[in-house]
Amino acid sequence: MGRSTVDVTMTIREMARTDVVTADPETTTREISRLLEEENVGSVIVTEDQEPVGIVTDRDLALDVIGEGKNSATIAAADVMTEDLFTVEPGESIYDVLAGMRERGVRRVPVVEDGKLAGIVTLDDFIVLLTSELENVSGVVQAGISEY
C-alpha cells in the first residue's frame, strides 16, 4: 500500500517557495499591481535590505487604493502595506505554521532566516499539499478495496 505524503516532521523549509515577489516601500501601488499581474501572484512582500517589513495584497489594492479613489501612481506600497507581519523560520513545523495562520487570520507567510527573506508559504501551498495527501489516501483505499 501507499505511503502518506505528509510527514509529521515536515518543516516549512520543505514546502516554502523561494521565488518571492518583492518591492521597496517606495514602489507605487500601480507598479505593485503590475507585479501582481505579471508574476500571477496575490501579494508582494515589501522589503528593506532583504528584510520583510510589510505585505501588499491584491485586496489591499482593491480596498485601500481603488475603493478609496486614490491615485495608484502616487500612493506608495508603504502607505497601504500591512506592517505587522506573521513570519516563520524555515525549521518550523507545517502544523505550527498552519495553527499560527489560523490564529492570525492570514493566508500568506514570509519565511525568514537570519532576519532575511528566504521564502514564502501560502494557504494555497497547504491546499496543494493536502490535496496530494487526499489523492494518496484515496488511491490506497481504492487499491485496498480492489484486493477484495
mmCIF file of C-alpha atoms in Angstrom:
data_model
loop_
_atom_site.group_PDB
_atom_site.id
_atom_site.type_symbol
_atom_site.label_atom_id
_atom_site.label_comp_id
_atom_site.label_asym_id
_atom_site.label_seq_id
_atom_site.Cartn_x
_atom_site.Cartn_y
_atom_site.Cartn_z
ATOM 1 C CA MET A 1 0.000 0.000 0.000
ATOM 2 C CA GLY A 2 0.985 3.648 -0.469
ATOM 3 C CA ARG A 3 2.822 5.835 1.972
ATOM 4 C CA SER A 4 1.397 9.057 3.365
ATOM 5 C CA THR A 5 2.810 12.104 1.566
ATOM 6 C CA VAL A 6 2.556 14.394 4.608
ATOM 7 C CA ASP A 7 5.370 13.622 7.007
ATOM 8 C CA VAL A 8 4.554 14.678 10.569
ATOM 9 C CA THR A 9 8.086 16.023 10.895
ATOM 10 C CA MET A 10 7.850 18.069 7.676
ATOM 11 C CA THR A 11 9.097 21.630 8.051
ATOM 12 C CA ILE A 12 8.300 24.806 6.183
ATOM 13 C CA ARG A 13 11.735 24.621 4.538
ATOM 14 C CA GLU A 14 10.474 21.623 2.564
ATOM 15 C CA MET A 15 7.460 23.395 1.118
ATOM 16 C CA ALA A 16 8.260 27.130 1.045
ATOM 17 C CA ARG A 17 8.736 28.751 -2.316
ATOM 18 C CA THR A 18 11.879 30.814 -2.699
ATOM 19 C CA ASP A 19 10.691 32.780 -5.735
ATOM 20 C CA VAL A 20 9.136 35.585 -3.687
ATOM 21 C CA VAL A 21 7.927 38.716 -5.454
ATOM 22 C CA THR A 22 9.269 41.749 -3.596
ATOM 23 C CA ALA A 23 9.202 45.530 -3.798
ATOM 24 C CA ASP A 24 10.621 48.515 -1.944
ATOM 25 C CA PRO A 25 8.393 50.594 0.349
ATOM 26 C CA GLU A 26 8.543 53.474 -2.167
ATOM 27 C CA THR A 27 7.234 51.350 -5.063
ATOM 28 C CA THR A 28 3.949 52.783 -6.302
ATOM 29 C CA THR A 29 0.805 50.751 -5.928
ATOM 30 C CA ARG A 30 0.401 50.966 -9.702
ATOM 31 C CA GLU A 31 3.714 49.129 -10.082
ATOM 32 C CA ILE A 32 2.675 46.676 -7.343
ATOM 33 C CA SER A 33 -0.475 45.985 -9.373
ATOM 34 C CA ARG A 34 1.646 45.310 -12.469
ATOM 35 C CA LEU A 35 3.879 42.954 -10.491
ATOM 36 C CA LEU A 36 0.870 41.000 -9.231
ATOM 37 C CA GLU A 37 -0.383 40.580 -12.789
ATOM 38 C CA GLU A 38 2.996 39.794 -14.383
ATOM 39 C CA GLU A 39 4.016 37.291 -11.715
ATOM 40 C CA ASN A 40 0.494 35.864 -11.299
ATOM 41 C CA VAL A 41 0.561 36.215 -7.509
ATOM 42 C CA GLY A 42 -1.770 37.719 -4.930
ATOM 43 C CA SER A 43 0.802 39.526 -2.819
ATOM 44 C CA VAL A 44 4.124 41.328 -2.836
ATOM 45 C CA ILE A 45 6.450 41.288 0.152
ATOM 46 C CA VAL A 46 7.820 44.750 0.896
ATOM 47 C CA THR A 47 11.482 44.573 1.879
ATOM 48 C CA GLU A 48 14.278 46.825 3.072
ATOM 49 C CA ASP A 49 17.782 45.327 2.809
ATOM 50 C CA GLN A 50 16.202 41.884 2.184
ATOM 51 C CA GLU A 51 14.252 42.126 5.458
ATOM 52 C CA PRO A 52 10.459 41.862 5.145
ATOM 53 C CA VAL A 53 8.792 44.979 6.523
ATOM 54 C CA GLY A 54 5.313 44.561 5.080
ATOM 55 C CA ILE A 55 2.994 42.884 2.612
ATOM 56 C CA VAL A 56 0.697 44.330 -0.036
ATOM 57 C CA THR A 57 -2.098 42.079 -1.271
ATOM 58 C CA ASP A 58 -4.492 42.376 -4.164
ATOM 59 C CA ARG A 59 -7.178 43.007 -1.548
ATOM 60 C CA ASP A 60 -5.181 45.947 -0.143
ATOM 61 C CA LEU A 61 -5.088 47.475 -3.613
ATOM 62 C CA ALA A 62 -8.803 46.929 -4.168
ATOM 63 C CA LEU A 63 -9.918 48.341 -0.825
ATOM 64 C CA ASP A 64 -7.269 50.909 0.122
ATOM 65 C CA VAL A 65 -6.440 52.334 -3.295
ATOM 66 C CA ILE A 66 -9.279 51.743 -5.741
ATOM 67 C CA GLY A 67 -12.045 51.705 -3.131
ATOM 68 C CA GLU A 68 -10.802 54.960 -1.623
ATOM 69 C CA GLY A 69 -10.374 56.587 -5.044
ATOM 70 C CA LYS A 70 -6.635 57.120 -4.557
ATOM 71 C CA ASN A 71 -4.176 57.641 -7.396
ATOM 72 C CA SER A 72 -2.149 54.434 -7.737
ATOM 73 C CA ALA A 73 0.629 56.346 -9.492
ATOM 74 C CA THR A 74 1.339 58.359 -6.346
ATOM 75 C CA ILE A 75 0.453 56.026 -3.484
ATOM 76 C CA ALA A 76 3.446 54.008 -2.261
ATOM 77 C CA ALA A 77 3.472 50.437 -1.024
ATOM 78 C CA ALA A 78 4.386 51.770 2.433
ATOM 79 C CA ASP A 79 1.063 53.648 2.520
ATOM 80 C CA VAL A 80 -1.098 50.531 2.139
ATOM 81 C CA MET A 81 1.064 47.615 3.317
ATOM 82 C CA THR A 82 0.320 45.531 6.370
ATOM 83 C CA GLU A 83 3.281 46.029 8.664
ATOM 84 C CA ASP A 84 2.547 43.585 11.474
ATOM 85 C CA LEU A 85 3.768 40.500 9.623
ATOM 86 C CA PHE A 86 3.450 36.956 10.859
ATOM 87 C CA THR A 87 6.757 35.411 9.787
ATOM 88 C CA VAL A 88 8.172 31.949 10.364
ATOM 89 C CA GLU A 89 11.568 30.292 10.416
ATOM 90 C CA PRO A 90 12.344 27.535 7.881
ATOM 91 C CA GLY A 91 12.628 24.877 10.598
ATOM 92 C CA GLU A 92 9.106 25.365 11.957
ATOM 93 C CA SER A 93 6.655 22.511 11.528
ATOM 94 C CA ILE A 94 3.885 22.806 8.978
ATOM 95 C CA TYR A 95 1.343 22.189 11.726
ATOM 96 C CA ASP A 96 2.624 25.062 13.887
ATOM 97 C CA VAL A 97 2.601 27.393 10.906
ATOM 98 C CA LEU A 98 -0.958 26.403 9.951
ATOM 99 C CA ALA A 99 -2.074 26.977 13.539
ATOM 100 C CA GLY A 100 -0.434 30.409 13.525
ATOM 101 C CA MET A 101 -2.056 31.300 10.212
ATOM 102 C CA ARG A 102 -5.469 30.285 11.516
ATOM 103 C CA GLU A 103 -4.962 32.163 14.782
ATOM 104 C CA ARG A 104 -3.919 35.366 13.000
ATOM 105 C CA GLY A 105 -6.278 35.044 10.039
ATOM 106 C CA VAL A 106 -3.538 35.304 7.395
ATOM 107 C CA ARG A 107 -3.152 33.490 4.086
ATOM 108 C CA ARG A 108 0.454 34.369 3.243
ATOM 109 C CA VAL A 109 3.505 33.951 5.464
ATOM 110 C CA PRO A 110 7.036 35.159 4.723
ATOM 111 C CA VAL A 111 9.764 32.710 5.687
ATOM 112 C CA VAL A 112 12.683 34.475 7.332
ATOM 113 C CA GLU A 113 16.152 33.123 8.032
ATOM 114 C CA ASP A 114 18.688 35.209 9.939
ATOM 115 C CA GLY A 115 16.385 38.222 9.550
ATOM 116 C CA LYS A 116 16.355 37.979 5.748
ATOM 117 C CA LEU A 117 13.516 36.923 3.483
ATOM 118 C CA ALA A 118 14.113 33.303 2.472
ATOM 119 C CA GLY A 119 10.753 32.309 1.007
ATOM 120 C CA ILE A 120 7.009 32.356 1.321
ATOM 121 C CA VAL A 121 4.318 29.847 2.135
ATOM 122 C CA THR A 122 0.657 30.453 1.370
ATOM 123 C CA LEU A 123 -2.629 28.851 2.192
ATOM 124 C CA ASP A 124 -2.702 27.666 -1.429
ATOM 125 C CA ASP A 125 0.539 25.743 -0.818
ATOM 126 C CA PHE A 126 -1.114 23.907 2.063
ATOM 127 C CA ILE A 127 -4.167 23.155 -0.065
ATOM 128 C CA VAL A 128 -1.935 21.608 -2.739
ATOM 129 C CA LEU A 129 -0.165 19.534 -0.084
ATOM 130 C CA LEU A 130 -3.428 18.345 1.456
ATOM 131 C CA THR A 131 -4.968 17.607 -1.933
ATOM 132 C CA SER A 132 -1.955 15.446 -2.725
ATOM 133 C CA GLU A 133 -2.419 13.656 0.597
ATOM 134 C CA LEU A 134 -6.120 13.070 -0.061
ATOM 135 C CA GLU A 135 -5.370 11.688 -3.532
ATOM 136 C CA ASN A 136 -2.800 9.353 -1.992
ATOM 137 C CA VAL A 137 -5.235 8.171 0.682
ATOM 138 C CA SER A 138 -7.946 7.701 -1.939
ATOM 139 C CA GLY A 139 -5.561 5.620 -4.049
ATOM 140 C CA VAL A 140 -4.649 3.467 -1.056
ATOM 141 C CA VAL A 141 -8.325 2.928 -0.192
ATOM 142 C CA GLN A 142 -9.192 2.068 -3.799
ATOM 143 C CA ALA A 143 -6.251 -0.343 -4.011
ATOM 144 C CA GLY A 144 -7.358 -1.979 -0.767
ATOM 145 C CA ILE A 145 -10.928 -2.322 -2.000
ATOM 146 C CA SER A 146 -9.850 -3.833 -5.301
ATOM 147 C CA GLU A 147 -7.886 -6.511 -3.444
ATOM 148 C CA TYR A 148 -11.151 -7.968 -2.091
#
